[in-house]
PDB file of C-alpha atoms in Angstrom:
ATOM      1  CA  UNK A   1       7.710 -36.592  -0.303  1.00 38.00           C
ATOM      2  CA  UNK A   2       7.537 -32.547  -0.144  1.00 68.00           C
ATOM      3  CA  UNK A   3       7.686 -30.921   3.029  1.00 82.00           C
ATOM      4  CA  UNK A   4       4.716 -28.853   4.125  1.00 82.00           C
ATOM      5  CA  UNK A   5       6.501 -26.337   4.724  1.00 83.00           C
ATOM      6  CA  UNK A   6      10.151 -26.216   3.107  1.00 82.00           C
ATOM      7  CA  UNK A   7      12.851 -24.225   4.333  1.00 84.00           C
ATOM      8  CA  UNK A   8      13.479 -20.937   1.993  1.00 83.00           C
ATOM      9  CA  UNK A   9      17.156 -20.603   0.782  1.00 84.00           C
ATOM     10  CA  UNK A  10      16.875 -18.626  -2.497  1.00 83.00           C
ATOM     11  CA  UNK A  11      14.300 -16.283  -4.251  1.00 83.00           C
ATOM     12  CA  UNK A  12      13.143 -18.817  -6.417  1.00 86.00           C
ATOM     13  CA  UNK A  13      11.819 -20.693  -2.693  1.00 87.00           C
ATOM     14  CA  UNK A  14      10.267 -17.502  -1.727  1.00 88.00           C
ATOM     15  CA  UNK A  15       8.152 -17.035  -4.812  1.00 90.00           C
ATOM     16  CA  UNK A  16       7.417 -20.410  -4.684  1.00 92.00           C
ATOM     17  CA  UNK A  17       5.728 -20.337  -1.553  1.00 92.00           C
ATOM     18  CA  UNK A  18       4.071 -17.115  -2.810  1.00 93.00           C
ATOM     19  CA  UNK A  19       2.598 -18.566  -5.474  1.00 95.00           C
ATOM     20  CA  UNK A  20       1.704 -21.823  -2.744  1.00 94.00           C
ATOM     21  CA  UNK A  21      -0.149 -18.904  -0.407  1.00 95.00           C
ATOM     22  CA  UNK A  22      -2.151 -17.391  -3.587  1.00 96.00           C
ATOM     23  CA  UNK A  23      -3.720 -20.757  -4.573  1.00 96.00           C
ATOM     24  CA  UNK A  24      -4.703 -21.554  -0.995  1.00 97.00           C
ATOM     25  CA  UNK A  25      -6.181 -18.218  -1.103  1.00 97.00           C
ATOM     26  CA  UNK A  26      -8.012 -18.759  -3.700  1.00 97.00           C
ATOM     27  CA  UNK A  27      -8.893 -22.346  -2.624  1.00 97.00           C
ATOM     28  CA  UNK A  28     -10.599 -20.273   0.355  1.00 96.00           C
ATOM     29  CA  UNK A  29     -12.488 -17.823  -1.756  1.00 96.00           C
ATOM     30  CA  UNK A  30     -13.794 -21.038  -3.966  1.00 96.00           C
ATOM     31  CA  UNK A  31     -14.696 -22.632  -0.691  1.00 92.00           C
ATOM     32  CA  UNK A  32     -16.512 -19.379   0.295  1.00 90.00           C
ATOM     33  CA  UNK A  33     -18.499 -18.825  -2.782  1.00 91.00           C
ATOM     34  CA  UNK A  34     -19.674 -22.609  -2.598  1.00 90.00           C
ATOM     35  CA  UNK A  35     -20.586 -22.037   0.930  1.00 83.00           C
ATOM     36  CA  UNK A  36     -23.004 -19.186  -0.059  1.00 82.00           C
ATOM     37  CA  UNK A  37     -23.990 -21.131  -3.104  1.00 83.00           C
ATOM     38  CA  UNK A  38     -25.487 -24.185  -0.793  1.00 81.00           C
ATOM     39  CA  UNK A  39     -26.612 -21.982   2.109  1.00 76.00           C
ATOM     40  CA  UNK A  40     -28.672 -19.938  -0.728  1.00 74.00           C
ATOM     41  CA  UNK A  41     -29.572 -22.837  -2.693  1.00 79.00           C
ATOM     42  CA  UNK A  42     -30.812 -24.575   0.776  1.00 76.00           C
ATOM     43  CA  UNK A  43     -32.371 -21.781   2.046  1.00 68.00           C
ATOM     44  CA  UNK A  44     -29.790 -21.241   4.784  1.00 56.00           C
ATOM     45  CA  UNK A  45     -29.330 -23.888   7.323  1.00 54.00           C
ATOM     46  CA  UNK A  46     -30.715 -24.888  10.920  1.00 53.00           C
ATOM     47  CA  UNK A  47     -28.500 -21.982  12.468  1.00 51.00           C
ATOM     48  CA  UNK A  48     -30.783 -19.647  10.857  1.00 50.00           C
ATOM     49  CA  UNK A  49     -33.565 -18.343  12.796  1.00 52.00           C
ATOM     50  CA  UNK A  50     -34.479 -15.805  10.701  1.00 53.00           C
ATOM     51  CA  UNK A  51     -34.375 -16.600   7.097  1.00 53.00           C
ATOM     52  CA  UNK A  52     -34.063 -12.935   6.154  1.00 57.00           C
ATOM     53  CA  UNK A  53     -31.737 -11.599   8.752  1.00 60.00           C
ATOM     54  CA  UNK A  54     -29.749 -15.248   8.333  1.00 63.00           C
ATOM     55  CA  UNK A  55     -29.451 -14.683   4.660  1.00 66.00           C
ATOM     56  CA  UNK A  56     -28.241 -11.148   5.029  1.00 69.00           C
ATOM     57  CA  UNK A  57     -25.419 -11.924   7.885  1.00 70.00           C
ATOM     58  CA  UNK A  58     -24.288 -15.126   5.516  1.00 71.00           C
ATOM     59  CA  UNK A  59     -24.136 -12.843   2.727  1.00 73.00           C
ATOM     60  CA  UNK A  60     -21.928  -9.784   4.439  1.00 76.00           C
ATOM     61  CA  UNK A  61     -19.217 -12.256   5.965  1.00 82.00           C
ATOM     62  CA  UNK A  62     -19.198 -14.542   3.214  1.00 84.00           C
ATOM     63  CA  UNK A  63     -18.161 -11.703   0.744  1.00 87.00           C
ATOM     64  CA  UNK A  64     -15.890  -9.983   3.493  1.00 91.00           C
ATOM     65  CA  UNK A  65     -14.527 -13.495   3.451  1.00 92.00           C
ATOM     66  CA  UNK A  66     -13.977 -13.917  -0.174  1.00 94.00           C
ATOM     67  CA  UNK A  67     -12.572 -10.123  -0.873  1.00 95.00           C
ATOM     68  CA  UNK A  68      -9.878 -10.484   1.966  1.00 96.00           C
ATOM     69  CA  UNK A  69      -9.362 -13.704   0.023  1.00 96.00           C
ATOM     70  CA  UNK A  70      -8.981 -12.654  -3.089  1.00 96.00           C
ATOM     71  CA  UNK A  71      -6.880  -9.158  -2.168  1.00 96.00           C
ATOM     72  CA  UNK A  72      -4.158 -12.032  -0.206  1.00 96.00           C
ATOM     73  CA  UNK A  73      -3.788 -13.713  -3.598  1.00 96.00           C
ATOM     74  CA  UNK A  74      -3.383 -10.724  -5.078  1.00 96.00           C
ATOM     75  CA  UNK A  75      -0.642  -9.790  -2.665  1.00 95.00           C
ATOM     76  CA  UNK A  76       0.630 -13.127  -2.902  1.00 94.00           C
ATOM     77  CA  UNK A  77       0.705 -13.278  -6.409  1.00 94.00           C
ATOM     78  CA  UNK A  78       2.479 -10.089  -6.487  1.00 92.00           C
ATOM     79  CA  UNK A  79       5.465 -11.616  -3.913  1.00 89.00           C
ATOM     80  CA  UNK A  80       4.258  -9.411  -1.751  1.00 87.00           C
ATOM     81  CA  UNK A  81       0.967 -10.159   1.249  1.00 89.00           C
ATOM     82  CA  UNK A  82       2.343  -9.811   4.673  1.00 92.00           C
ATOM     83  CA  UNK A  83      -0.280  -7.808   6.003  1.00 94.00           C
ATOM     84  CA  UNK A  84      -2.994  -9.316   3.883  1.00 95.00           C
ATOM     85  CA  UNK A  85      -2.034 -13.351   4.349  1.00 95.00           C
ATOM     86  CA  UNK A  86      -1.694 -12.498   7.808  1.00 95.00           C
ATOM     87  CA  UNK A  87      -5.379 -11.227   8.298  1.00 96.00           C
ATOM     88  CA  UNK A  88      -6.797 -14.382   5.888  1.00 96.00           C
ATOM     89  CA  UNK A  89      -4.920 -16.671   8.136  1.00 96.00           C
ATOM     90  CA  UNK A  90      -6.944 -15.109  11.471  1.00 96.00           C
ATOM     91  CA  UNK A  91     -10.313 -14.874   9.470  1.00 95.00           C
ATOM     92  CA  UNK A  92      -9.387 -18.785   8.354  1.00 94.00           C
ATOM     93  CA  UNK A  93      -8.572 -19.900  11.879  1.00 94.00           C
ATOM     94  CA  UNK A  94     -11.667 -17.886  13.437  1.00 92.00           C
ATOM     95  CA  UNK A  95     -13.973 -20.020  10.325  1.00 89.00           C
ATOM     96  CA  UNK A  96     -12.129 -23.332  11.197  1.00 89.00           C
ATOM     97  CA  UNK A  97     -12.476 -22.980  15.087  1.00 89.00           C
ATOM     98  CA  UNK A  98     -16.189 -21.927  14.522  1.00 85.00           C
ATOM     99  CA  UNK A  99     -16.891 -24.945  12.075  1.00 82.00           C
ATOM    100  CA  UNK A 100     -16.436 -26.754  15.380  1.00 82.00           C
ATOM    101  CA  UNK A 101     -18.572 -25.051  17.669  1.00 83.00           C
ATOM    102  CA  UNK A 102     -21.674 -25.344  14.888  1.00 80.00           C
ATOM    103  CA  UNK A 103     -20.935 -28.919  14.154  1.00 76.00           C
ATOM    104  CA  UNK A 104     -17.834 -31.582  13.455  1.00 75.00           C
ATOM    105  CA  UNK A 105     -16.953 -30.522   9.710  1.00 76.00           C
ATOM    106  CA  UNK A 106     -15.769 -34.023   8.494  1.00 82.00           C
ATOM    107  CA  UNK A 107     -12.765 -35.732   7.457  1.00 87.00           C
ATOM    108  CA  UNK A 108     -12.689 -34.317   3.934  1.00 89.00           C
ATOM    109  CA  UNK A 109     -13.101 -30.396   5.731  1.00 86.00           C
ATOM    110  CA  UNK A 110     -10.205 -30.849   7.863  1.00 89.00           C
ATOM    111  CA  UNK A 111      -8.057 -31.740   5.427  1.00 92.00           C
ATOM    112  CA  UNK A 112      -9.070 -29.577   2.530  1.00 93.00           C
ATOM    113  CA  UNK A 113      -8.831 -26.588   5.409  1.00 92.00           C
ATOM    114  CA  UNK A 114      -5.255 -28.283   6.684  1.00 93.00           C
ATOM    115  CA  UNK A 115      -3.523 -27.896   3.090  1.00 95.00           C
ATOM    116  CA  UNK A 116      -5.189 -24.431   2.886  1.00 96.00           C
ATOM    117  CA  UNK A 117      -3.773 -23.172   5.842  1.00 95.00           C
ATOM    118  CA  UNK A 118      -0.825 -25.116   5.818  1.00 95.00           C
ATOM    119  CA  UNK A 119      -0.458 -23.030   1.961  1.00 96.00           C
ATOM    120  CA  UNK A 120      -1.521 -19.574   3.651  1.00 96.00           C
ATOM    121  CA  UNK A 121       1.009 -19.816   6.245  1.00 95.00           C
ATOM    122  CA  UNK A 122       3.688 -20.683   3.289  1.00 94.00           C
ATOM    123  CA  UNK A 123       2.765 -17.933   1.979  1.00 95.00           C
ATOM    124  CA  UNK A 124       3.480 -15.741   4.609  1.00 95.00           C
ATOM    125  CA  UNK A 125       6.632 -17.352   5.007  1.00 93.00           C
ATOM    126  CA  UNK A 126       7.026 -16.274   1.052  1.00 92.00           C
ATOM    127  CA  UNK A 127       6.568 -12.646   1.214  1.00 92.00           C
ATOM    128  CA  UNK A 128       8.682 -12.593   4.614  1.00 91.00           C
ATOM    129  CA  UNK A 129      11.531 -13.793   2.770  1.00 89.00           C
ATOM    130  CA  UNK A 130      11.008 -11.665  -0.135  1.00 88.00           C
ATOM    131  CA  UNK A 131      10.778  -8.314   2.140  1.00 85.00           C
ATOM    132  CA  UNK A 132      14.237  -9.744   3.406  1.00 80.00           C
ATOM    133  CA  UNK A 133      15.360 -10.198  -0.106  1.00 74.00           C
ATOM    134  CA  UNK A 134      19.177  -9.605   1.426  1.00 61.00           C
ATOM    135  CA  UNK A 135      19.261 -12.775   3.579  1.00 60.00           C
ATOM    136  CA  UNK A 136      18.431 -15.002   0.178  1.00 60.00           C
ATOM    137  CA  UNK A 137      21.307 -16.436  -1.842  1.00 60.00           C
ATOM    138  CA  UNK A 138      22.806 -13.386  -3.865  1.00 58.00           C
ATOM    139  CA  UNK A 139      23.360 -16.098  -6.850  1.00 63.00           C
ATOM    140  CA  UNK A 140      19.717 -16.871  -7.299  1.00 58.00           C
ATOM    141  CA  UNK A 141      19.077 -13.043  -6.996  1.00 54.00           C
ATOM    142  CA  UNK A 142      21.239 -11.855  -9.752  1.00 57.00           C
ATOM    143  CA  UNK A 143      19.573 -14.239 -11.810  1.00 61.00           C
ATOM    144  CA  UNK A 144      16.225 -13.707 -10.822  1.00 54.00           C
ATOM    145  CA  UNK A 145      16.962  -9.239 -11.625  1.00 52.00           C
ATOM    146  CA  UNK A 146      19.579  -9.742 -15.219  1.00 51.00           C
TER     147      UNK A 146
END
């Protein structure tokens, strides 16, 4: 059974949890663009009280959402995403945390959000090592740069 979150010896562990922190990021952004799908297709909920002024707030932090989403994967995918996994993982905790206050999200929600934070926070732990590409076995980098 893998660990969820596996201790980092080489480079090849560092761009693996990269590449683990860009797929959760992008997990988020799909999760994102199917919440705005339903809330549209539904016309917005029972938190709504105005359907126009409702529609408009869903639609401006949804897509701030889904581009600081999509700019971490970037990062991530690029080995690189301190700064940007690092503000997805507070906008994901302040979404999970306020999926409580609204209403209990379900089984299924806490799990799909537990792997995708459990892979955002991998990812950070990715591009740390890789900014610290001196502490990493010197074997596995000479490979990784011939």
């Amino acid at each position: 059974m893998a660990k969820p979150f596996p201790e980092i010896i080489d480079i090849d562990d560092a761009m693996r949890c990269c590449r683990l922190g860009m797929l959760a990021s992008l997990a988020f952004a799909a999760l994102g663009v199917i919440g705005v799908a339903v809330a549209v297709i539904t016309g917005g909920g029972q938190a709504v009280t105005s359907m126009q002024d409702g529609m408009t707030w869903l639609a401006g932090t949804a897509s701030a959402e889904i581009v600081i989403a999509l700019v971490a994967a970037w990062r991530f995918r690029r080995n690189r995403g301190l700064i940007a996994g690092s503000i997805l993982l507070l906008v994901f905790l302040f979404e999970f945390i306020g999926k409580f206050f609204i209403g209990f999200p379900g089984v299924f929600g806490i799990v799909i959000h537990l792997f995708i934070g459990i892979g955002i926070i991998n990812g950070i732990r990715g591009a740390i090592a890789m900014r610290n590409t001196d502490t990493l076995d010197s074997e596995a980098l000479a490979r990784e740069f011939e």
